[in-house]
XYZ file of C-alpha atoms in Angstrom:
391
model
C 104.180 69.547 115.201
C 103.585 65.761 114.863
C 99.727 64.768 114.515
C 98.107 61.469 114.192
C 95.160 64.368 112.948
C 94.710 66.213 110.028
C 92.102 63.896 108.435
C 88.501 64.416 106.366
C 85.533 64.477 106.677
C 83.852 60.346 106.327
C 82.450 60.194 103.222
C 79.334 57.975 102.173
C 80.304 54.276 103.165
C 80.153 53.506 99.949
C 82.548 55.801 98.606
C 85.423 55.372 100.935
C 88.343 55.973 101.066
C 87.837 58.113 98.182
C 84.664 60.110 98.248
C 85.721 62.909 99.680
C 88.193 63.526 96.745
C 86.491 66.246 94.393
C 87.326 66.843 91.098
C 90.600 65.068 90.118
C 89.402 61.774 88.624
C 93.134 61.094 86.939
C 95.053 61.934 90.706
C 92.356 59.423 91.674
C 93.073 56.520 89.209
C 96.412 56.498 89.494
C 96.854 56.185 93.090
C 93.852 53.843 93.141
C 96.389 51.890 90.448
C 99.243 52.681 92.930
C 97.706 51.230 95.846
C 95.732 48.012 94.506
C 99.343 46.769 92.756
C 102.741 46.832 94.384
C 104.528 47.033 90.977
C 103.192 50.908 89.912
C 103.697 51.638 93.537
C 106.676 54.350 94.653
C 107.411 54.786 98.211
C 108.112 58.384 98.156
C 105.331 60.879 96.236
C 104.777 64.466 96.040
C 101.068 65.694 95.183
C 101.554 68.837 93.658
C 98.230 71.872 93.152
C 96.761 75.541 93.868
C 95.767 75.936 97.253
C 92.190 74.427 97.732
C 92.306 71.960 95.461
C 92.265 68.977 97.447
C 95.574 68.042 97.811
C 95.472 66.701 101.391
C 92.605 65.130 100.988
C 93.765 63.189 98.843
C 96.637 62.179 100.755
C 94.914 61.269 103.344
C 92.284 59.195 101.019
C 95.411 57.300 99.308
C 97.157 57.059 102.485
C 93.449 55.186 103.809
C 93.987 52.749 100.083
C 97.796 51.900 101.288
C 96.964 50.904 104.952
C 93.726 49.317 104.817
C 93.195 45.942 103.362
C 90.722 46.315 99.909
C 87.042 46.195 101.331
C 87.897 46.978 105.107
C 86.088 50.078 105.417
C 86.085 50.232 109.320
C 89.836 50.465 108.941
C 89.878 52.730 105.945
C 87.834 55.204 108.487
C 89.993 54.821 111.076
C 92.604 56.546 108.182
C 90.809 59.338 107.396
C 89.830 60.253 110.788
C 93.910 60.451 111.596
C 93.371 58.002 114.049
C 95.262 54.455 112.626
C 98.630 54.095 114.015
C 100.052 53.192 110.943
C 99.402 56.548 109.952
C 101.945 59.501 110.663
C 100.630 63.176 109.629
C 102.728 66.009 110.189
C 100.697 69.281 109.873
C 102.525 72.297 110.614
C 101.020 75.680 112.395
C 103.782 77.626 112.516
C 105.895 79.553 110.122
C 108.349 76.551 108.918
C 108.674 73.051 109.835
C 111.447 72.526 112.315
C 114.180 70.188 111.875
C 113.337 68.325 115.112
C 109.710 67.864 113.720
C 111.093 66.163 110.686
C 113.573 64.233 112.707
C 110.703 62.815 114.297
C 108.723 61.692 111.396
C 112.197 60.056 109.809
C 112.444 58.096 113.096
C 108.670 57.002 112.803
C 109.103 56.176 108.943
C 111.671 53.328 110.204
C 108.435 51.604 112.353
C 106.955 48.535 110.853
C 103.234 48.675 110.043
C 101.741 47.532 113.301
C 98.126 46.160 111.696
C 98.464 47.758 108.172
C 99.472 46.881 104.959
C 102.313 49.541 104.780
C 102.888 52.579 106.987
C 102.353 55.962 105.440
C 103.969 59.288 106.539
C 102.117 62.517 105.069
C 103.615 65.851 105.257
C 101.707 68.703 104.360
C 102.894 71.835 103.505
C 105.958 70.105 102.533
C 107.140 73.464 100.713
C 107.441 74.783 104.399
C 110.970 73.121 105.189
C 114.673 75.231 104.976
C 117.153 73.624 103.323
C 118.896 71.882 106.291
C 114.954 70.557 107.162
C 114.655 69.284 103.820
C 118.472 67.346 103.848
C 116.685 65.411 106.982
C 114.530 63.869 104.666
C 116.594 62.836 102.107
C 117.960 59.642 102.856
C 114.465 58.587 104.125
C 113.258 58.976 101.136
C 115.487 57.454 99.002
C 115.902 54.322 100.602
C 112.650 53.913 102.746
C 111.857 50.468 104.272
C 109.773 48.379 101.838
C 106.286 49.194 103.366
C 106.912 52.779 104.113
C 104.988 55.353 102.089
C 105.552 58.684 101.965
C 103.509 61.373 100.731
C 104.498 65.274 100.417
C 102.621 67.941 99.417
C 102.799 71.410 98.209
C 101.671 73.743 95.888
C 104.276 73.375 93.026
C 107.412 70.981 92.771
C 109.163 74.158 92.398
C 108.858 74.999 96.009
C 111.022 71.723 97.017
C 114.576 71.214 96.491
C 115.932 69.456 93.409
C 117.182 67.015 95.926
C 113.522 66.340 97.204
C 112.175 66.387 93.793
C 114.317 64.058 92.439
C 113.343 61.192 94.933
C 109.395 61.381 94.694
C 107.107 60.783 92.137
C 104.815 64.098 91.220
C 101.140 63.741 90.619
C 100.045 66.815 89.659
C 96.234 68.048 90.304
C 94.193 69.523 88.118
C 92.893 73.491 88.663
C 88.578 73.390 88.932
C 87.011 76.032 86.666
C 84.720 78.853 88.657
C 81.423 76.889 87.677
C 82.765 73.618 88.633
C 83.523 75.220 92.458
C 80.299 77.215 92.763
C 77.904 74.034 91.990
C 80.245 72.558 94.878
C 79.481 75.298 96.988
C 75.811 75.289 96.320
C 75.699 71.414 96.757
C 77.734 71.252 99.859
C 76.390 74.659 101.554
C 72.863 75.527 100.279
C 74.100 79.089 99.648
C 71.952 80.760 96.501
C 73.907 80.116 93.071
C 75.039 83.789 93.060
C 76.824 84.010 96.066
C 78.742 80.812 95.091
C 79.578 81.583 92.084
C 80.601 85.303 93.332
C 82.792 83.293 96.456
C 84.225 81.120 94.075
C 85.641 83.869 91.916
C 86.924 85.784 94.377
C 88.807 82.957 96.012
C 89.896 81.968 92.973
C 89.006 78.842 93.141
C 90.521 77.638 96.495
C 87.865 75.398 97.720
C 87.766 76.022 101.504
C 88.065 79.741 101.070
C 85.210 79.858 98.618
C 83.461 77.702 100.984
C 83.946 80.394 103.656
C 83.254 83.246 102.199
C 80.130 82.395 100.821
C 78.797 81.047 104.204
C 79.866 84.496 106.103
C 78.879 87.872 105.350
C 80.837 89.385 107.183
C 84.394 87.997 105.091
C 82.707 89.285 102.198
C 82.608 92.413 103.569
C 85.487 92.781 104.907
C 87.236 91.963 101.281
C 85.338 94.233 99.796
C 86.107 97.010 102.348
C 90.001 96.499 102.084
C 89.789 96.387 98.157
C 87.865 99.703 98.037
C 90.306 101.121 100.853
C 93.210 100.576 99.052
C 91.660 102.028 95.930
C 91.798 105.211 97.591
C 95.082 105.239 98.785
C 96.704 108.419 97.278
C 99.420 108.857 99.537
C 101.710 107.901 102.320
C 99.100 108.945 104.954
C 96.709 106.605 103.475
C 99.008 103.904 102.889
C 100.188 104.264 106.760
C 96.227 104.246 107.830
C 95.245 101.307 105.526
C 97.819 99.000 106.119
C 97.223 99.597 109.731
C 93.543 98.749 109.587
C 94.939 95.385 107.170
C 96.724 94.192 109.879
C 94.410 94.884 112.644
C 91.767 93.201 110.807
C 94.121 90.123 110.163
C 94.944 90.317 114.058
C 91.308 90.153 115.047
C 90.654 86.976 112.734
C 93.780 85.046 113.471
C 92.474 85.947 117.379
C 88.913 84.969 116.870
C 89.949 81.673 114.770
C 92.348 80.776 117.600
C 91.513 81.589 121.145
C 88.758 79.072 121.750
C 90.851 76.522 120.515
C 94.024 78.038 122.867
C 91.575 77.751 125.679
C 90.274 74.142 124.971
C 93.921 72.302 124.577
C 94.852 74.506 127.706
C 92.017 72.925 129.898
C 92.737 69.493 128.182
C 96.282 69.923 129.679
C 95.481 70.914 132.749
C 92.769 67.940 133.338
C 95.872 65.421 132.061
C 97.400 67.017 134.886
C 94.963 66.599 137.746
C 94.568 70.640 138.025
C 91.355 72.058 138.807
C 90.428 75.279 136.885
C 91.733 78.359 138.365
C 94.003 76.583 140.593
C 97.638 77.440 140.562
C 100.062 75.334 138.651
C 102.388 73.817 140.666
C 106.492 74.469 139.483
C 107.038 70.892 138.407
C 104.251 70.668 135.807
C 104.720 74.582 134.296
C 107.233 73.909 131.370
C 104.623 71.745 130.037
C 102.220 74.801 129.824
C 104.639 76.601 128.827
C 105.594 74.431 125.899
C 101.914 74.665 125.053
C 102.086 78.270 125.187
C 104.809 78.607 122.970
C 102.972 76.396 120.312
C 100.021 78.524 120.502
C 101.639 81.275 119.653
C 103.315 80.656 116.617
C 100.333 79.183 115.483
C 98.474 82.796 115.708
C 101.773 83.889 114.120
C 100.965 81.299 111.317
C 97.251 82.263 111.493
C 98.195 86.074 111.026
C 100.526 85.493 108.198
C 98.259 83.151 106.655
C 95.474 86.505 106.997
C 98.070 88.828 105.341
C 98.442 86.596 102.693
C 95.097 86.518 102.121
C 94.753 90.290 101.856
C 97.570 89.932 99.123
C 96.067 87.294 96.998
C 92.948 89.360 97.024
C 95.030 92.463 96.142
C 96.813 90.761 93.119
C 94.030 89.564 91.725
C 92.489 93.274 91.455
C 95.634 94.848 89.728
C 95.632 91.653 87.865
C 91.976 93.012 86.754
C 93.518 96.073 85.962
C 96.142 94.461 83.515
C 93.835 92.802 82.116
C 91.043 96.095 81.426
C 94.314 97.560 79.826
C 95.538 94.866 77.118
C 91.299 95.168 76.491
C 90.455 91.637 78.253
C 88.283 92.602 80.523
C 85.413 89.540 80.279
C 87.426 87.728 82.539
C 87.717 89.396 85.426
C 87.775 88.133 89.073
C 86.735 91.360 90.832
C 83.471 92.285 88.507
C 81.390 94.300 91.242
C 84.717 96.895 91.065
C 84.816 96.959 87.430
C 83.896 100.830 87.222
C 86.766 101.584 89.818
C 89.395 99.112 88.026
C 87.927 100.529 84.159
C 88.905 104.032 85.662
C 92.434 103.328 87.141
C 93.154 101.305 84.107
C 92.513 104.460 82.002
C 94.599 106.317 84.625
C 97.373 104.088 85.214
C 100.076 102.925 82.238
C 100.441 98.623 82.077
C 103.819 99.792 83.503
C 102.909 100.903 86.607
C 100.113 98.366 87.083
C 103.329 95.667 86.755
C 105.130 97.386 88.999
C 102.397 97.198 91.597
C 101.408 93.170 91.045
C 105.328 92.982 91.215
C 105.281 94.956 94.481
C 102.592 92.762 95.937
C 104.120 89.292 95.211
C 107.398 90.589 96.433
C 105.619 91.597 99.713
C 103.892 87.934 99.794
C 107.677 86.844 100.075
C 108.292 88.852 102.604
C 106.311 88.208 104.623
C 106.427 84.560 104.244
C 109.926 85.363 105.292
C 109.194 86.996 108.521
C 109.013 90.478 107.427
C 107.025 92.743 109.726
C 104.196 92.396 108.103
C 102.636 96.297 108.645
C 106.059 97.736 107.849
C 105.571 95.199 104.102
C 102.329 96.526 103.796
C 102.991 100.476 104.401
C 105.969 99.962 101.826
C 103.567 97.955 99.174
C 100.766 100.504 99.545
C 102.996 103.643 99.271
C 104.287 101.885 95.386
C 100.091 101.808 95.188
C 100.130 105.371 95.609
C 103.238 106.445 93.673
C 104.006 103.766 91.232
C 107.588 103.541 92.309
C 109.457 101.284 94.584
C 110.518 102.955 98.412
């Protein structure tokens, strides 16, 4: 889905366009380098990190250096709010990006700056395209026209094409340690030191999702609960009954982070339309809802998978604890407040069935990346939880 969205938060004035960039002073330097002298700059890049670590931000910040004369601030704003029309974000909310999506942005990348310095096209989630998407791109960004930018990004070059790779430059971001993302999280949330530091372990450092879970109680809980529950998994009953109540909990967030924002872009569109609420929507005009429709729903399906995911991460980081209690490392673990549970199944368990398990799990993360049914992937993962062995 094309946006002219997807920007930050304003920073201070007098640390645009990059204030809002945290933590990766050498990202920072070179693209400040990049845009302030036409001779170190590429026209196709790739910003590469772990999830959370700023790498749309910065996109967006660089993006703001590229379009903006040096000093014009106003305009700079106008950047990171996603609202210059020099500025071409593609954001994507369902399951892939779609070749027509990338079509789109190719066609755009062939526009002239209209008040700009250059134009600048960022994709994120650029590890998101198939193949075929991917081939869309490639001429585009081999030969783009002389003030086209592009900027990609995704979690690892390793999740583009060799293709892809070879026609961008990589700027790779740097991973924050723990402390460095709880005194974040304390300075930008007012949360007691604990609970940041305990959020920012247990995201693992992912920014946003430390952010989140150590402004809501009720996430914390709810990790806590499915870590314990799957603890006690012993057999297929319990694996049937957990993953169940996984995936219902997933459900009910992906519904809850969703449906006020279905209900909002469905009023907008009806308003555009000049239908009053609760009237009935004439013929001519209902393929446009419908369109809508369909866009809301695979974002939930995006939303839910992203949930799933979620679970996963936090499962593979306990068995990781596990490993790690066996090979006798255990002063680094990520899930401390289980450490009794994880010290006991370590004793219990052989390293070889704990692999087999963290194996299990990111095989299941595929999966349902790749449109598995996602409580039929978790019934199989928790049933190798329970027996050590593969279905």
């Amino acid at each position: 889905m094309e946006s002219s969205g997807g920007g930050v938060a304003a920073p201070a004035l007098s640390d645009v366009p990059w204030g809002a960039v945290w933590g990766q002073t050498d990202a920072v330097k070179a693209l400040q380098d990049a845009a302030s002298d036409p001779a170190s700059l590429t026209h196709a890049w790739l910003i590469t990190g772990p999830p959370g670590s700023g790498r749309s931000t910065l996109a967006y910040a660089f993006a703001a250096a590229l379009i903006a004369e040096p000093g014009d601030e106003p305009a700079m704003r106008q950047v990171l709010a996603g609202t210059h029309p020099d500025l071409t974000a593609l954001r994507t909310e369902g399951v892939i990006i779609s070749i027509k999506d990338a079509r789109a942005l190719v066609e755009r990348s062939y526009f002239s700056p209209s008040l700009g310095r250059y134009r600048v096209i960022v994709m994120e989630d650029a590890d998101r395209m198939a193949e075929r998407t991917s081939n869309v791109l490639l001429k585009a960004l081999e030969e783009p026209p002389e003030r086209t930018v592009w900027v990609l990004c995704a979690p690892s070059d390793a999740d583009l094409l060799p293709t892809i790779r070879s026609r961008v430059r990589t700027l790779r971001l740097r991973e924050p340690d723990v402390a460095d993302v709880a005194r974040l999280i304390v300075e930008r949330t007012g949360v007691d030191p604990v609970t940041a530091e305990q959020s920012a372990r247990h995201a693992q450092r992912h920014i946003g999702m430390a952010q989140r879970l150590a402004t809501d109680a009720a996430a914390r809980g709810r990790r806590d609960d499915t870590l314990r529950a799957v603890l006690r998994v012993r057999g297929v009953g319990d694996a049937v009954d957990v993953a169940g109540r996984i995936v219902q909990a997933a459900t009910d967030d992906a519904k809850a982070l969703t449906a006020e924002r279905d209900e909002a872009e469905r009023s907008s569109l009806l308003r555009t339309l000049g239908i009053a609420e609760g009237a009935a929507v004439p013929p001519a005009v209902r393929s446009q809802l419908a369109a809508l429709e369909d866009d809301q729903k695979r974002r939930a399906t995006r939303s839910l998978r992203d949930g799933i995911d979620r679970v996963l991460t936090d499962l593979e980081s306990m068995f990781r604890d596990v490993l790690m209690l066996q090979f006798g490392r255990g002063a680094d673990l990520i899930n401390r407040e289980l450490e009794p549970d994880l010290r006991a199944l370590a004793q219990a368990w052989r390293p070889e069935r704990t692999l087999t398990v963290v194996d299990r799990i990111a095989e299941t993360r595929r999966n349902v990346e790749q449109n598995a049914a996602p409580l039929l992937a978790l019934e199989s993962m928790l049933v190798t939880v329970a027996s050590g062995r593969i279905p």
